[in-house]
Amino acid sequence: MADQEVYRGLKGVTVDVTEASFIDGEAGKLLYRGYNIHDLAEHSTFEETTYLLWHGKLPTRRELEHFDSQLRVSRTLPPEILEIIRLIKSAHPMDVLRTAVSALAAFDPDVNDNSFEANIRKGIRLTAQFPTIVAAHARIREGKEPVPPNPNLGHAANFLYMLHGKEPDEVSARALDVDLILHAEHGSNASAFSVRVTASTLADMHAAIVAGIGTLKGPLHGGAAEAVMAMVKEIGKPENAEAYVKKALAEGKRIMGFGHRVYKTEDPRARHLRKLAKEMGERMGQPEWYQILTKVEEAMAPLREKGIYVNVDFYSGSVYYLLGIPEDLFVPIFAMSRISGWVTQVLEQWKDNVIIRPLLKYVGPMDLPYVPIDQRVEAA
Ligand code: ACO
């Protein structure tokens, strides 16, 4: 076992095959089920993209209408879940989401049915209920009553409606819709891998999704957008950006929203978020956030030779901010999108399941004598 090779962080290790997304990290290319992310961002909706990911094909009009209507009727939460949210309202929104989804298992009629059809039904319910959980919690913690979902609104528009209590304009709803499309699926990222590990033991969909939510929370994965916005606020003015970046790098710190395990060129999703950040900033009369972000991007140019470019999270935080979304909801919004990819990964894992169980190389002491407790000495 001494010559056992170790692949820390599973870097570069291919663990299975997928038909869900294709990522070319050198070319900066991302396809969902063969369709380029740029086409989907321009022409699709989150609902249609989710159908595509789960069923492997673009829906016909009739199929999409049926799928969309199922999502719309599944948005309401059982009153018990609202009670739980009230009880834990002071927790981080990701913890509330994780707890609420875990509790939803108790109310799901299909919880123990792992058939494809039941998983689609559970996927629809979870995808529809994520925004209701996030918006209800955001209002409850502010001492307001949750706004019931509006079945006349699409998925993205309804979230903004439930959050703010008023219907969003079309541009805002479309901005969120595009953001949800862009974050929906991304191969074996950390949270999707967690989801697959849990699914691979033949646990249920809710268990797998709860694992995904837990993994997404960390700042090296889903938490980067929130950290980017905190950085932008700290920088304050475009003219401070260069010095801020230089100082941070000199101190060995990472600049959030840069670098990616797979992309060694610009993340293709960043293009659309950059455009939205610019447009939304101008529209809202707050161009300074975009200006600061561009200056940070310029200051980071020397790191391009190491393959460090902007990732999906660099511009998304400012889009959320301009949509009036509190910063600690940025990761839950990522989850509201990535639920689509997580369900895809569960479906794919169970198509041809194998338990995911890698090895660890033992590097500790061997064959120590067992010392009885009253003969052990305290370390000095
Ligand atoms: N700022 C400055 N330097 C960086 C950054 C960064 N954001 N990212 C990587 N580097 C440097 C590292 O210091 C390291 O330098 P070294 O070789 O001189 O030691 C080198 O680039 C390679 O970095 P690794 O951590 O080995 O790369 P890895 O593939 O393991 O990490 C990760 C990828 C975690 C995304 C990393 O780039 C990072 O921490 N980025 C900031 C957090 C972030 O934006 N996360 C969101 C990712 S996108 C997503 O999850 C949706």
Coordinates of C-alpha atoms and ligand atoms in Angstrom, one line a residue:
M1 CA 0.0 0.0 0.0
A2 CA 3.0 2.3 0.3
D3 CA 3.0 3.1 -3.4
Q4 CA -0.7 4.1 -3.2
E5 CA -1.2 7.2 -5.3
V6 CA -3.2 10.0 -3.6
Y7 CA -5.4 12.4 -5.7
R8 CA -6.0 15.2 -3.1
G9 CA -9.3 16.9 -3.7
L10 CA -9.9 14.3 -6.4
K11 CA -8.3 16.8 -8.8
G12 CA -8.4 15.5 -12.4
V13 CA -10.1 12.2 -11.4
T14 CA -13.0 11.2 -13.7
V15 CA -15.4 9.2 -11.5
D16 CA -18.2 8.4 -14.0
V17 CA -19.8 9.3 -17.3
T18 CA -22.5 11.9 -17.8
E19 CA -24.9 13.0 -20.5
A20 CA -26.0 16.1 -18.5
S21 CA -23.3 18.7 -19.1
F22 CA -20.1 19.0 -21.1
I23 CA -17.4 21.3 -19.9
D24 CA -14.3 22.2 -21.8
G25 CA -12.2 24.1 -19.2
E26 CA -9.5 25.1 -21.8
A27 CA -12.0 26.5 -24.4
G28 CA -14.4 27.9 -21.9
K29 CA -17.3 25.9 -23.3
L30 CA -20.4 24.6 -21.4
L31 CA -23.2 22.5 -22.9
Y32 CA -26.3 21.2 -21.2
R33 CA -27.4 18.0 -22.9
G34 CA -25.5 19.1 -26.0
Y35 CA -27.0 22.7 -26.1
N36 CA -24.6 25.6 -25.7
I37 CA -25.1 27.7 -22.5
H38 CA -25.0 30.8 -24.6
D39 CA -28.1 29.7 -26.6
L40 CA -29.9 28.7 -23.5
A41 CA -29.1 31.9 -21.7
E42 CA -30.4 33.9 -24.7
H43 CA -33.5 31.8 -25.6
S44 CA -34.5 29.4 -22.9
T45 CA -36.2 29.8 -19.5
F46 CA -35.2 28.1 -16.2
E47 CA -38.4 25.9 -16.5
E48 CA -37.5 24.7 -20.0
T49 CA -33.8 24.2 -19.1
T50 CA -34.8 22.1 -16.1
Y51 CA -37.0 19.9 -18.3
L52 CA -34.1 19.6 -20.8
L53 CA -31.8 18.5 -18.0
W54 CA -34.1 15.9 -16.5
H55 CA -35.6 14.5 -19.7
G56 CA -32.6 14.9 -22.0
K57 CA -34.5 16.8 -24.7
L58 CA -36.1 20.1 -25.2
P59 CA -39.8 19.9 -24.5
T60 CA -42.5 20.5 -27.1
R61 CA -44.9 23.4 -26.3
R62 CA -47.4 21.0 -24.7
E63 CA -44.7 19.2 -22.6
L64 CA -43.4 22.5 -21.4
E65 CA -46.9 23.8 -20.5
H66 CA -47.6 20.6 -18.5
F67 CA -44.2 20.7 -16.7
D68 CA -44.6 24.4 -15.9
S69 CA -48.1 24.0 -14.6
Q70 CA -46.9 21.2 -12.3
L71 CA -44.2 23.5 -11.0
R72 CA -46.7 26.3 -10.4
V73 CA -49.2 24.1 -8.4
S74 CA -46.4 22.6 -6.3
R75 CA -45.1 25.9 -4.8
T76 CA -47.1 26.0 -1.6
L77 CA -45.4 24.7 1.6
P78 CA -47.2 22.6 4.2
P79 CA -48.0 24.8 7.2
E80 CA -45.7 22.7 9.4
I81 CA -42.7 23.8 7.3
L82 CA -43.7 27.4 7.8
E83 CA -43.8 26.7 11.5
I84 CA -40.3 25.3 11.4
I85 CA -39.0 28.3 9.5
R86 CA -40.5 30.6 12.1
L87 CA -38.8 28.6 14.9
I88 CA -35.4 28.8 13.3
K89 CA -35.8 32.2 11.7
S90 CA -32.5 33.6 13.1
A91 CA -30.4 30.9 11.4
H92 CA -28.4 31.5 8.1
P93 CA -30.8 31.1 5.1
M94 CA -28.8 28.1 3.9
D95 CA -29.3 26.4 7.2
V96 CA -33.0 27.2 7.1
L97 CA -33.2 25.8 3.5
R98 CA -31.4 22.7 4.5
T99 CA -33.6 22.1 7.5
A100 CA -36.8 22.9 5.6
V101 CA -35.9 20.5 2.8
S102 CA -35.0 17.8 5.3
A103 CA -38.4 18.3 7.0
L104 CA -40.2 18.2 3.7
A105 CA -39.2 14.6 3.3
A106 CA -41.7 13.8 6.1
F107 CA -44.6 15.3 4.1
D108 CA -43.6 13.9 0.7
P109 CA -45.9 11.0 -0.4
D110 CA -43.1 9.6 -2.6
V111 CA -40.3 9.8 -0.1
N112 CA -39.4 6.1 -0.2
D113 CA -40.1 5.6 -3.9
N114 CA -36.9 5.9 -5.9
S115 CA -38.5 5.1 -9.3
F116 CA -37.8 7.6 -12.2
E117 CA -41.4 8.8 -12.2
A118 CA -41.4 9.4 -8.4
N119 CA -38.1 11.2 -8.6
I120 CA -39.4 13.6 -11.3
R121 CA -42.4 14.3 -9.0
K122 CA -40.1 14.9 -6.1
G123 CA -37.8 17.0 -8.2
I124 CA -40.8 19.2 -9.4
R125 CA -42.0 19.7 -5.8
L126 CA -38.5 20.5 -4.5
T127 CA -37.7 22.9 -7.4
A128 CA -41.1 24.6 -6.9
Q129 CA -40.7 24.8 -3.1
F130 CA -37.1 26.1 -2.8
P131 CA -38.1 29.7 -3.7
T132 CA -41.1 29.6 -1.4
I133 CA -38.8 28.5 1.5
V134 CA -36.2 31.2 0.8
A135 CA -38.7 34.0 0.3
A136 CA -40.9 33.0 3.3
H137 CA -37.8 32.9 5.6
A138 CA -36.6 36.3 4.3
R139 CA -39.9 37.9 5.2
I140 CA -40.5 36.1 8.5
R141 CA -37.1 37.2 9.9
E142 CA -38.1 40.8 9.1
G143 CA -41.3 40.4 11.0
K144 CA -43.5 40.2 7.9
E145 CA -45.9 37.6 6.8
P146 CA -44.9 35.3 3.9
V147 CA -46.4 36.2 0.5
P148 CA -48.2 33.2 -1.0
P149 CA -47.0 32.1 -4.4
N150 CA -48.7 33.6 -7.4
P151 CA -49.6 30.9 -10.0
N152 CA -49.8 33.6 -12.7
L153 CA -46.1 34.3 -12.6
G154 CA -43.2 32.3 -14.0
H155 CA -40.6 30.7 -11.7
A156 CA -38.2 33.6 -11.4
A157 CA -40.8 36.3 -11.3
N158 CA -42.8 34.5 -8.6
F159 CA -39.7 34.3 -6.4
L160 CA -39.1 38.1 -6.6
Y161 CA -42.8 38.6 -6.0
M162 CA -42.8 36.4 -2.9
L163 CA -39.7 38.1 -1.6
H164 CA -40.6 41.8 -2.2
G165 CA -44.4 41.5 -2.1
K166 CA -44.8 43.1 -5.5
E167 CA -44.6 41.9 -9.0
P168 CA -41.2 42.5 -10.6
D169 CA -40.8 44.2 -13.9
E170 CA -39.9 42.1 -16.9
V171 CA -36.2 43.0 -17.0
S172 CA -35.7 42.1 -13.4
A173 CA -37.6 38.8 -13.8
R174 CA -35.6 37.9 -16.9
A175 CA -32.3 38.8 -15.2
L176 CA -33.0 36.3 -12.4
D177 CA -34.3 33.7 -15.0
V178 CA -31.0 33.9 -16.9
D179 CA -29.0 33.6 -13.7
L180 CA -31.0 30.5 -12.8
I181 CA -30.3 29.0 -16.2
L182 CA -26.6 29.6 -15.9
H183 CA -26.2 28.1 -12.4
A184 CA -28.5 25.0 -13.1
E185 CA -25.9 22.3 -13.8
H186 CA -22.2 21.9 -13.8
G187 CA -20.9 18.4 -13.9
S188 CA -19.2 16.9 -10.9
N189 CA -18.9 20.1 -8.8
A190 CA -18.5 19.7 -5.1
S191 CA -22.2 19.8 -4.2
A192 CA -23.3 17.6 -7.2
F193 CA -20.6 15.1 -6.1
S194 CA -22.1 15.1 -2.5
V195 CA -25.5 14.5 -4.0
R196 CA -24.2 11.6 -6.0
V197 CA -22.4 10.1 -3.1
T198 CA -25.6 10.2 -1.0
A199 CA -27.7 8.9 -3.9
S200 CA -25.2 6.1 -4.5
T201 CA -26.0 4.5 -1.1
L202 CA -29.6 4.3 -2.3
A203 CA -30.7 6.9 0.2
D204 CA -33.6 9.0 -1.1
M205 CA -33.9 12.2 -3.1
H206 CA -34.4 14.4 -0.1
A207 CA -31.3 13.0 1.6
A208 CA -29.2 13.6 -1.5
I209 CA -30.5 17.2 -1.9
V210 CA -29.9 18.0 1.8
A211 CA -26.2 16.8 1.3
G212 CA -26.0 19.1 -1.8
I213 CA -27.3 22.1 0.1
G214 CA -24.8 21.5 2.9
T215 CA -21.9 21.4 0.5
L216 CA -23.0 24.4 -1.6
K217 CA -22.9 26.6 1.5
G218 CA -19.1 26.9 1.7
P219 CA -17.3 30.0 0.5
L220 CA -15.1 28.0 -1.9
H221 CA -18.2 26.9 -3.8
G222 CA -21.6 28.6 -3.5
G223 CA -20.6 31.3 -1.0
A224 CA -18.3 33.2 -3.4
A225 CA -20.9 35.6 -4.8
E226 CA -21.7 36.8 -1.3
A227 CA -18.0 37.2 -0.6
V228 CA -17.5 39.2 -3.9
M229 CA -20.2 41.7 -2.9
A230 CA -18.7 42.1 0.5
M231 CA -15.4 42.8 -1.2
V232 CA -16.9 45.3 -3.6
K233 CA -18.5 47.2 -0.8
E234 CA -15.2 47.2 1.1
I235 CA -13.4 48.6 -2.0
G236 CA -16.0 51.3 -2.1
K237 CA -14.8 53.2 -5.2
P238 CA -13.4 52.1 -8.6
E239 CA -10.1 53.9 -8.0
N240 CA -9.4 51.8 -4.8
A241 CA -9.7 48.5 -6.6
E242 CA -6.2 48.0 -7.9
A243 CA -4.5 48.8 -4.6
Y244 CA -7.0 46.5 -2.8
V245 CA -6.3 43.6 -5.1
K246 CA -2.5 44.0 -5.0
K247 CA -2.5 44.2 -1.2
A248 CA -4.8 41.1 -0.9
L249 CA -2.6 39.1 -3.3
A250 CA 0.6 40.2 -1.5
E251 CA -0.9 38.9 1.7
G252 CA -1.6 35.5 0.0
K253 CA -5.3 36.0 0.0
R254 CA -7.7 34.8 -2.7
I255 CA -9.9 37.1 -4.6
M256 CA -13.4 35.6 -4.6
G257 CA -15.1 35.1 -7.9
F258 CA -11.8 34.1 -9.6
G259 CA -10.3 30.8 -10.4
H260 CA -12.0 27.5 -11.1
R261 CA -11.2 23.8 -10.7
V262 CA -12.1 23.2 -14.4
Y263 CA -12.0 26.5 -16.3
K264 CA -8.5 27.7 -17.0
T265 CA -10.0 30.5 -19.2
E266 CA -13.0 32.7 -18.7
D267 CA -16.0 30.8 -17.3
P268 CA -18.6 31.1 -20.2
R269 CA -21.4 31.9 -17.7
A270 CA -19.6 35.0 -16.6
R271 CA -20.2 36.7 -20.0
H272 CA -24.0 36.9 -19.5
L273 CA -23.7 37.9 -15.8
R274 CA -21.2 40.7 -16.8
K275 CA -23.7 42.0 -19.3
L276 CA -26.6 41.8 -16.8
A277 CA -24.5 43.5 -14.1
K278 CA -23.8 46.4 -16.4
E279 CA -27.3 46.7 -17.7
M280 CA -29.0 46.4 -14.3
G281 CA -26.5 48.9 -12.8
E282 CA -27.2 51.5 -15.4
R283 CA -30.9 50.9 -15.2
M284 CA -31.0 51.3 -11.4
G285 CA -28.7 54.3 -11.4
Q286 CA -26.0 52.4 -9.6
P287 CA -23.2 51.9 -12.2
E288 CA -20.5 52.0 -9.5
W289 CA -20.7 48.3 -8.6
Y290 CA -20.0 47.2 -12.1
Q291 CA -17.2 49.8 -12.4
I292 CA -15.5 48.4 -9.3
L293 CA -15.9 44.9 -10.6
T294 CA -14.3 45.8 -13.9
K295 CA -11.4 47.4 -12.1
V296 CA -10.9 44.3 -10.0
E297 CA -11.0 42.2 -13.1
E298 CA -8.3 44.4 -14.7
A299 CA -6.1 44.3 -11.6
M300 CA -6.4 40.4 -11.7
A301 CA -5.2 40.3 -15.3
P302 CA -1.6 39.2 -14.4
L303 CA -3.1 36.0 -12.9
R304 CA -4.4 34.9 -16.3
E305 CA -1.1 33.4 -17.1
K306 CA -1.8 30.9 -14.2
G307 CA -5.3 30.2 -15.7
I308 CA -7.1 32.3 -13.2
Y309 CA -10.1 34.2 -14.7
V310 CA -13.5 35.3 -13.5
N311 CA -15.9 32.6 -12.6
V312 CA -19.7 32.5 -12.6
D313 CA -19.9 34.1 -9.2
F314 CA -17.9 37.3 -9.9
Y315 CA -20.7 39.3 -11.5
S316 CA -23.7 37.4 -10.1
G317 CA -23.6 39.0 -6.6
S318 CA -24.0 42.5 -8.1
V319 CA -27.0 41.3 -10.2
Y320 CA -28.7 39.9 -7.0
Y321 CA -27.8 43.1 -5.1
L322 CA -29.4 45.2 -7.8
L323 CA -32.5 43.0 -7.7
G324 CA -32.8 44.1 -4.0
I325 CA -31.8 40.6 -2.7
P326 CA -30.1 40.5 0.7
E327 CA -26.6 39.2 0.5
D328 CA -27.1 36.1 2.6
L329 CA -29.7 35.0 0.1
F330 CA -27.1 34.8 -2.7
V331 CA -26.2 31.1 -1.9
P332 CA -29.8 30.0 -1.5
I333 CA -30.5 31.5 -4.9
F334 CA -27.7 29.4 -6.3
A335 CA -29.4 26.4 -4.6
M336 CA -32.7 27.4 -6.2
S337 CA -31.1 27.0 -9.5
R338 CA -28.7 24.1 -8.8
I339 CA -31.6 21.9 -7.5
S340 CA -32.2 21.4 -11.2
G341 CA -28.7 19.9 -11.7
W342 CA -28.8 18.0 -8.4
V343 CA -32.0 16.2 -9.4
T344 CA -30.3 15.5 -12.8
Q345 CA -27.4 13.9 -11.0
V346 CA -29.6 11.7 -8.8
L347 CA -31.5 10.5 -11.9
E348 CA -28.2 9.8 -13.7
Q349 CA -26.6 8.1 -10.7
W350 CA -29.5 5.7 -10.3
K351 CA -29.7 4.9 -14.0
D352 CA -26.6 2.7 -13.4
N353 CA -25.8 2.9 -9.7
V354 CA -22.5 2.1 -8.1
I355 CA -21.7 3.1 -4.5
I356 CA -19.1 5.9 -4.5
R357 CA -16.5 4.9 -2.0
P358 CA -12.9 6.0 -2.6
L359 CA -9.9 5.1 -0.5
L360 CA -7.7 7.1 1.9
K361 CA -4.0 6.4 2.3
Y362 CA -3.2 5.8 5.9
V363 CA -0.2 7.8 7.1
G364 CA -0.6 7.5 10.9
P365 CA 1.3 5.3 13.4
M366 CA 1.0 1.5 13.3
D367 CA 0.6 -1.2 15.9
L368 CA 0.6 1.0 19.1
P369 CA 0.3 -0.8 22.4
Y370 CA -3.1 -0.2 24.1
V371 CA -2.4 1.6 27.4
P372 CA -5.0 1.2 30.2
I373 CA -6.6 4.5 31.1
D374 CA -5.1 4.9 34.6
Q375 CA -1.6 4.5 33.2
R376 CA -2.0 7.3 30.5
V377 CA -0.1 10.6 31.2
E378 CA -1.4 14.0 30.3
A379 CA 0.6 15.7 27.6
A380 CA 2.6 18.5 29.1
Ligands
ACO1 N1 -7.3 34.4 -6.1 C1 -6.0 34.4 -6.1 N2 -5.3 33.2 -6.3 C2 -6.0 32.1 -6.7 C3 -7.4 32.1 -6.7 C4 -8.0 33.3 -6.4 N3 -9.4 33.4 -6.5 N4 -7.8 30.9 -7.1 C5 -6.7 30.2 -7.2 N5 -5.6 30.9 -7.0 C6 -4.2 30.4 -7.0 C7 -3.9 29.6 -5.8 O1 -3.4 30.4 -4.7 C8 -2.8 28.7 -6.3 O2 -1.6 29.3 -6.4 P1 -0.2 28.6 -6.2 O3 -0.2 27.5 -7.3 O4 0.8 29.7 -6.4 O5 -0.3 28.0 -4.8 C9 -3.3 28.4 -7.8 O6 -4.1 29.5 -8.1 C10 -4.2 27.1 -7.9 O7 -5.2 27.2 -6.9 P2 -5.9 25.9 -6.3 O8 -6.6 26.2 -5.0 O9 -5.0 24.8 -6.3 O10 -7.0 25.6 -7.4 P3 -8.3 24.7 -7.2 O11 -8.7 24.2 -8.5 O12 -8.0 23.7 -6.1 O13 -9.4 25.8 -6.6 C11 -11.1 27.3 -6.4 C12 -10.4 26.3 -7.3 C13 -11.4 26.7 -5.1 C14 -12.4 27.7 -7.1 C15 -10.2 28.5 -6.2 O14 -9.9 29.1 -7.5 C16 -10.7 29.6 -5.3 O15 -10.5 29.4 -4.1 N6 -11.4 30.6 -5.8 C17 -12.0 31.6 -5.0 C18 -13.4 31.1 -4.5 C19 -14.4 31.1 -5.6 O16 -14.5 32.1 -6.4 N7 -15.2 30.0 -5.7 C20 -16.3 29.9 -6.6 C21 -15.9 28.9 -7.7 S1 -17.1 28.7 -8.9 C22 -18.3 27.8 -8.1 O17 -18.0 27.0 -7.3 C23 -19.7 28.0 -8.6

